[in-house]
Structures are given as structure tokens and as C-alpha cells.
CSV table of C-alpha atoms in Angstrom, one decimal:
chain,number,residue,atom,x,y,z
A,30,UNK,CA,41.9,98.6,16.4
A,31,UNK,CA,42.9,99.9,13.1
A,32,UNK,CA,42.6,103.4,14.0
A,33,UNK,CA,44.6,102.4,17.0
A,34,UNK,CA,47.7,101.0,15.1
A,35,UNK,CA,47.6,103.9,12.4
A,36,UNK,CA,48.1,106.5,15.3
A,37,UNK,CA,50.7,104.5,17.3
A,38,UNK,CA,52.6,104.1,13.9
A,39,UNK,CA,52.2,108.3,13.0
A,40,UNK,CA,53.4,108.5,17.2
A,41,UNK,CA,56.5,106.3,17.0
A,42,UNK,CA,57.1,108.3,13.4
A,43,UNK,CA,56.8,111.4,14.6
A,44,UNK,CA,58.8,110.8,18.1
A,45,UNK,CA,61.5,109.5,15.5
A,46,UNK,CA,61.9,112.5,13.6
A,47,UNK,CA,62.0,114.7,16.2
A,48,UNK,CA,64.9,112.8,17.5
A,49,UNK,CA,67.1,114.1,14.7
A,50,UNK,CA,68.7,117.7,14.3
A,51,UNK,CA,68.2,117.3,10.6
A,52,UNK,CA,64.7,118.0,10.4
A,53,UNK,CA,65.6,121.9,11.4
A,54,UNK,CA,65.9,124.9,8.4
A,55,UNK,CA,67.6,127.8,10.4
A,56,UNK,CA,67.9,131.4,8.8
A,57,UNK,CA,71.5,132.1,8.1
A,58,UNK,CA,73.5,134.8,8.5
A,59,UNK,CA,73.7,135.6,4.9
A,60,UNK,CA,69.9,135.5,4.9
A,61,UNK,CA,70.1,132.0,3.1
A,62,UNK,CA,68.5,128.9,4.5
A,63,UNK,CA,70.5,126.4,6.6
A,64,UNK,CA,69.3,122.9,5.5
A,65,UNK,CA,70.6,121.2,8.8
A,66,UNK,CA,69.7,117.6,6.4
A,67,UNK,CA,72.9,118.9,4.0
A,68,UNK,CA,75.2,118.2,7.5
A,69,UNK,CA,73.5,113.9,7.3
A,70,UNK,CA,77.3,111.7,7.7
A,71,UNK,CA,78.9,114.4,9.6
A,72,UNK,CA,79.1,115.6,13.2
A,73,UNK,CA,77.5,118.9,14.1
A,74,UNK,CA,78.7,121.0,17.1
A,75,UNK,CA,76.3,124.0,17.9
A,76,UNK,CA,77.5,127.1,19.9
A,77,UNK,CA,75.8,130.3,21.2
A,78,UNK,CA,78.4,132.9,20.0
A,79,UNK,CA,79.4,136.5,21.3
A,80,UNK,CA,81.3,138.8,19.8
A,81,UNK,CA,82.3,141.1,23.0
A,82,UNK,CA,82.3,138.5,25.6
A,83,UNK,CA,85.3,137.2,27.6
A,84,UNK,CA,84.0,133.8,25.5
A,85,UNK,CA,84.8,135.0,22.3
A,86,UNK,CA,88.4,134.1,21.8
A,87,UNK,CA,86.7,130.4,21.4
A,88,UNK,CA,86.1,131.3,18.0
A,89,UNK,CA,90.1,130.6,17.5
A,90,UNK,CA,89.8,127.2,18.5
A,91,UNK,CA,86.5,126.3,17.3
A,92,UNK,CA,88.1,127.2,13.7
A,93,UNK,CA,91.1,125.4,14.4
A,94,UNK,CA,88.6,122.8,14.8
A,95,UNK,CA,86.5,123.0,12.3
A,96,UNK,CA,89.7,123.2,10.0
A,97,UNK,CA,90.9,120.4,11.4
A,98,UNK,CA,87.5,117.8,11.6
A,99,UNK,CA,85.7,119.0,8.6
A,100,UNK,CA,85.6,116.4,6.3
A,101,UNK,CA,83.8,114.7,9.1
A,102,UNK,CA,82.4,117.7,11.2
A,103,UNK,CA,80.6,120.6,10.8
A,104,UNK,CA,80.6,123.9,13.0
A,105,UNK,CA,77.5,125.6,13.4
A,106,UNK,CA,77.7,129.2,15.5
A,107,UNK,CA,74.2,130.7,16.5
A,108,UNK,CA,74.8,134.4,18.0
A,109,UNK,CA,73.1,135.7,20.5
A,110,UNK,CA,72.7,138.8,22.5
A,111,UNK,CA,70.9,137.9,25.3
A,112,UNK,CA,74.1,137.6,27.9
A,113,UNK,CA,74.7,140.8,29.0
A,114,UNK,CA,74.0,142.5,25.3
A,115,UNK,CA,77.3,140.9,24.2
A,116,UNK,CA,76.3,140.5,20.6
A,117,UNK,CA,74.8,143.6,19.8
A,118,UNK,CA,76.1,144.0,16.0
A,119,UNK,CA,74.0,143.6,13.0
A,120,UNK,CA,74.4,140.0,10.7
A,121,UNK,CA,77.0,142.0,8.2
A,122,UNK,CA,78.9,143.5,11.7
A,123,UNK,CA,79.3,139.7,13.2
A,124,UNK,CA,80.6,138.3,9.9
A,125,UNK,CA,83.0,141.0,9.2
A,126,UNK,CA,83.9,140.8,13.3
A,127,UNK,CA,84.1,137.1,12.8
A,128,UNK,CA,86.2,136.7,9.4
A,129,UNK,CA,89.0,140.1,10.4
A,130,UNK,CA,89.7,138.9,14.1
A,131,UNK,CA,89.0,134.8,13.7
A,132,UNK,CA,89.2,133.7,10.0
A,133,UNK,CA,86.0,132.0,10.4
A,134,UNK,CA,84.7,130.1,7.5
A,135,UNK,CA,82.0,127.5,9.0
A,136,UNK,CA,78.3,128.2,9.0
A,137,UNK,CA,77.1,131.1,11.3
A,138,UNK,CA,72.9,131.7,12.0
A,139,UNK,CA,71.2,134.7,11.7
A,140,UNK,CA,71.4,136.3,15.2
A,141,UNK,CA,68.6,134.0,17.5
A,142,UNK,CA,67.1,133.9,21.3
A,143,UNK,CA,68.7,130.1,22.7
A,144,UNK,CA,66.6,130.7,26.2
A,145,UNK,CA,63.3,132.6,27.5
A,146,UNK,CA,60.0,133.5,25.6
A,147,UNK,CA,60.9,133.9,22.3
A,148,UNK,CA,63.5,130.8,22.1
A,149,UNK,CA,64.4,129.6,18.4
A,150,UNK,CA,62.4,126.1,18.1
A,151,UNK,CA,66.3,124.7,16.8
A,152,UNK,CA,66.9,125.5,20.6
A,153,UNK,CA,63.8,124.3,22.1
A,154,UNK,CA,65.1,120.8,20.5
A,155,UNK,CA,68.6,121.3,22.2
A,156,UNK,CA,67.9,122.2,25.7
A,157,UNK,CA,64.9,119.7,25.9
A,158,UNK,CA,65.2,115.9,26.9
A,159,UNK,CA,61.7,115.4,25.7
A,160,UNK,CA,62.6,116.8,22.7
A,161,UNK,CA,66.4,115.7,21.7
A,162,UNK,CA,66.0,112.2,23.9
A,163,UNK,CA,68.8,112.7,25.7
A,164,UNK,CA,69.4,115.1,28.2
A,165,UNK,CA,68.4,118.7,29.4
A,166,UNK,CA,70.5,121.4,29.5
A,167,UNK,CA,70.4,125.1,31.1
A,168,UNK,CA,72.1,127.4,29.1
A,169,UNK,CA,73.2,130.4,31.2
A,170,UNK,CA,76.2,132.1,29.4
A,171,UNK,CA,77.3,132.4,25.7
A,172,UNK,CA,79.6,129.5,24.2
A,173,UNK,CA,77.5,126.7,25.2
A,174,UNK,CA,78.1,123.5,22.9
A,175,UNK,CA,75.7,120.9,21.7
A,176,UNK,CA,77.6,117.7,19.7
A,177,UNK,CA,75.3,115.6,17.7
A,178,UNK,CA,76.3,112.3,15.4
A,179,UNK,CA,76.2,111.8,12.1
A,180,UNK,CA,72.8,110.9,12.1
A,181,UNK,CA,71.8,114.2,14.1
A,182,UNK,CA,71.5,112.6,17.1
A,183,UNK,CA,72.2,114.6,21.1
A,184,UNK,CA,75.5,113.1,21.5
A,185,UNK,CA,77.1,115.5,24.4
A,186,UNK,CA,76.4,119.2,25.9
A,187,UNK,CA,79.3,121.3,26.7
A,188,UNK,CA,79.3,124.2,29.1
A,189,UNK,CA,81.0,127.2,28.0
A,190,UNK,CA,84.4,126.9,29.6
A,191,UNK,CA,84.8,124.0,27.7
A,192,UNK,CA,86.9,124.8,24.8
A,193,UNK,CA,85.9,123.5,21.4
A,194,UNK,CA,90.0,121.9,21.1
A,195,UNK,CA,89.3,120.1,24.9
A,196,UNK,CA,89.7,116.5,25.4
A,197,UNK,CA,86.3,116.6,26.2
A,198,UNK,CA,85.3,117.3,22.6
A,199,UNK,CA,88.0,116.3,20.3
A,200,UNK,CA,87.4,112.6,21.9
A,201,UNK,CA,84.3,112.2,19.8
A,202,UNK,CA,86.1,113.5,16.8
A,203,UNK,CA,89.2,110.7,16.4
């Protein structure tokens, strides 16, 4: 019966960490470590970023955003080149590309696979209901948005026509 109790307790323990985003340490772009615990009392919207995709203008609005939220939000782009080889530039490429054309300041990931074989485990978390406890979600394109609370819990998934500045988004900001 003991034995019983001790591994329903490590279940239920487990199954509650794995509810929350902050238990993730992504690679950054800079080659530092992205502590996703640091982000604990603020909002976090993920995106799957391109830098020659029809997309990419989103970068605009999600630092107009991120400019906007960030004492209470923070902005966390992931890019990827596995739509149609649209973000084929190396780490220093995507941050120069992102800072000249954008002015982006929030945190970007290394460069990451968000779907197929070699998907990062951050991702695994997003897309998976019996991972994040919420929902499931297929991401086809680049710009695909994850919103999680300040506790780093799946609030909302975004397809990419929906623009970071949308109703949609900005209603779980006010």
C-alpha cells in the first residue's frame, strides 16, 4: 500500500511539472541558456519565426508587442527552417536580419525543428495535449503562436495568420 501511495504521489508530481513551460532550458541564439523558470509572473508567447517568408513582417508587430506588454509579457521566437527552407541563415545572420529590418530586442532560440523526427522536446510539450494538458495543435507553416500564463500554463494556440497585435491575442494581455 505504501509503495502504492509513494508512486501515485511521484505520478501526480511528475504530471504537474510537466504541465508547466518553466521546466524547459532552450539553447539561445547567442549560444546562452534560456531558463524558461526566469519568465515565472509573466506571460510567454512562442512563435516559429522565418526570416524569408511572406510571415515575417509579424516580427513588426510581435515587437510592438512585446514593447508594449513587457513588464507583464515576454516574447519568445524559435526559428526554423523547415517551411520551405525559409530560414536558412546562420544564428549571427537571423539576429543581424532580425535587429536591421525589425528592431527586435526579445529573446530569440537557437535555430530548432517545431515538427517531424527530430522535433525540439520544448515543442513536443507545445503541440502535445498529453503533454501541455490542454490542447493539440498541428503546426504546418511558420509564425505559429503558443500563449501560456504566468504560471507557464497552455493558455491559447494561434495559427499563423493570426497577428501577434490581433484581438485574438492582445485580449489576454489587458
Amino acid at each position: 500500500m505504501k509503495s502504492i501511495l509513494s508512486f501515485l504521489f511521484m505520478t501526480f508530481t511528475f504530471l504537474g511539472q510537466a504541465q508547466s513551460i518553466h521546466n524547459f532550458k532552450v539553447a539561445g541564439i547567442d549560444g546562452k541558456q534560456i531558463n524558461l523558470s526566469a519568465y515565472k509572473g509573466k506571460k510567454i508567447l512562442i512563435v516559429n519565426t522565418a526570416s524569408k517568408c511572406g510571415y515575417t513582417p509579424q516580427y513588426e508587430s510581435l515587437q510592438k508587442v512585446y514593447d508594449q506588454y513587457k513588464d507583464k509579457l515576454v516574447i519568445l521566437g524559435f526559428p526554423c527552417n523547415q517551411f520551405g527552407g525559409q530560414e536558412p541563415g546562420t544564428n549571427e545572420e537571423i539576429v543581424a536580419f532580425c535587429k536591421q529590418n525589425y528592431g527586435v530586442s526579445f529573446p530569440l532560440a537557437d535555430k530548432i525543428d517545431v515538427k517531424g523526427a527530430n522535433i525540439a522536446p520544448i515543442y513536443q510539450w507545445l503541440t502535445q495535449k498529453a503533454k501541455n494538458g490542454v490542447l493539440d495543435a498541428n503546426i504546418g507553416w511558420n509564425s505559429n503562436k503558443f500563449l501560456l500564463d504566468e504560471n507557464g500554463k497552455m493558455l491559447a494556440y494561434f495559427p499563423s495568420n493570426v497577428k501577434p497585435d490581433s484581438e485574438a491575442i492582445l485580449t489576454y494581455l489587458k
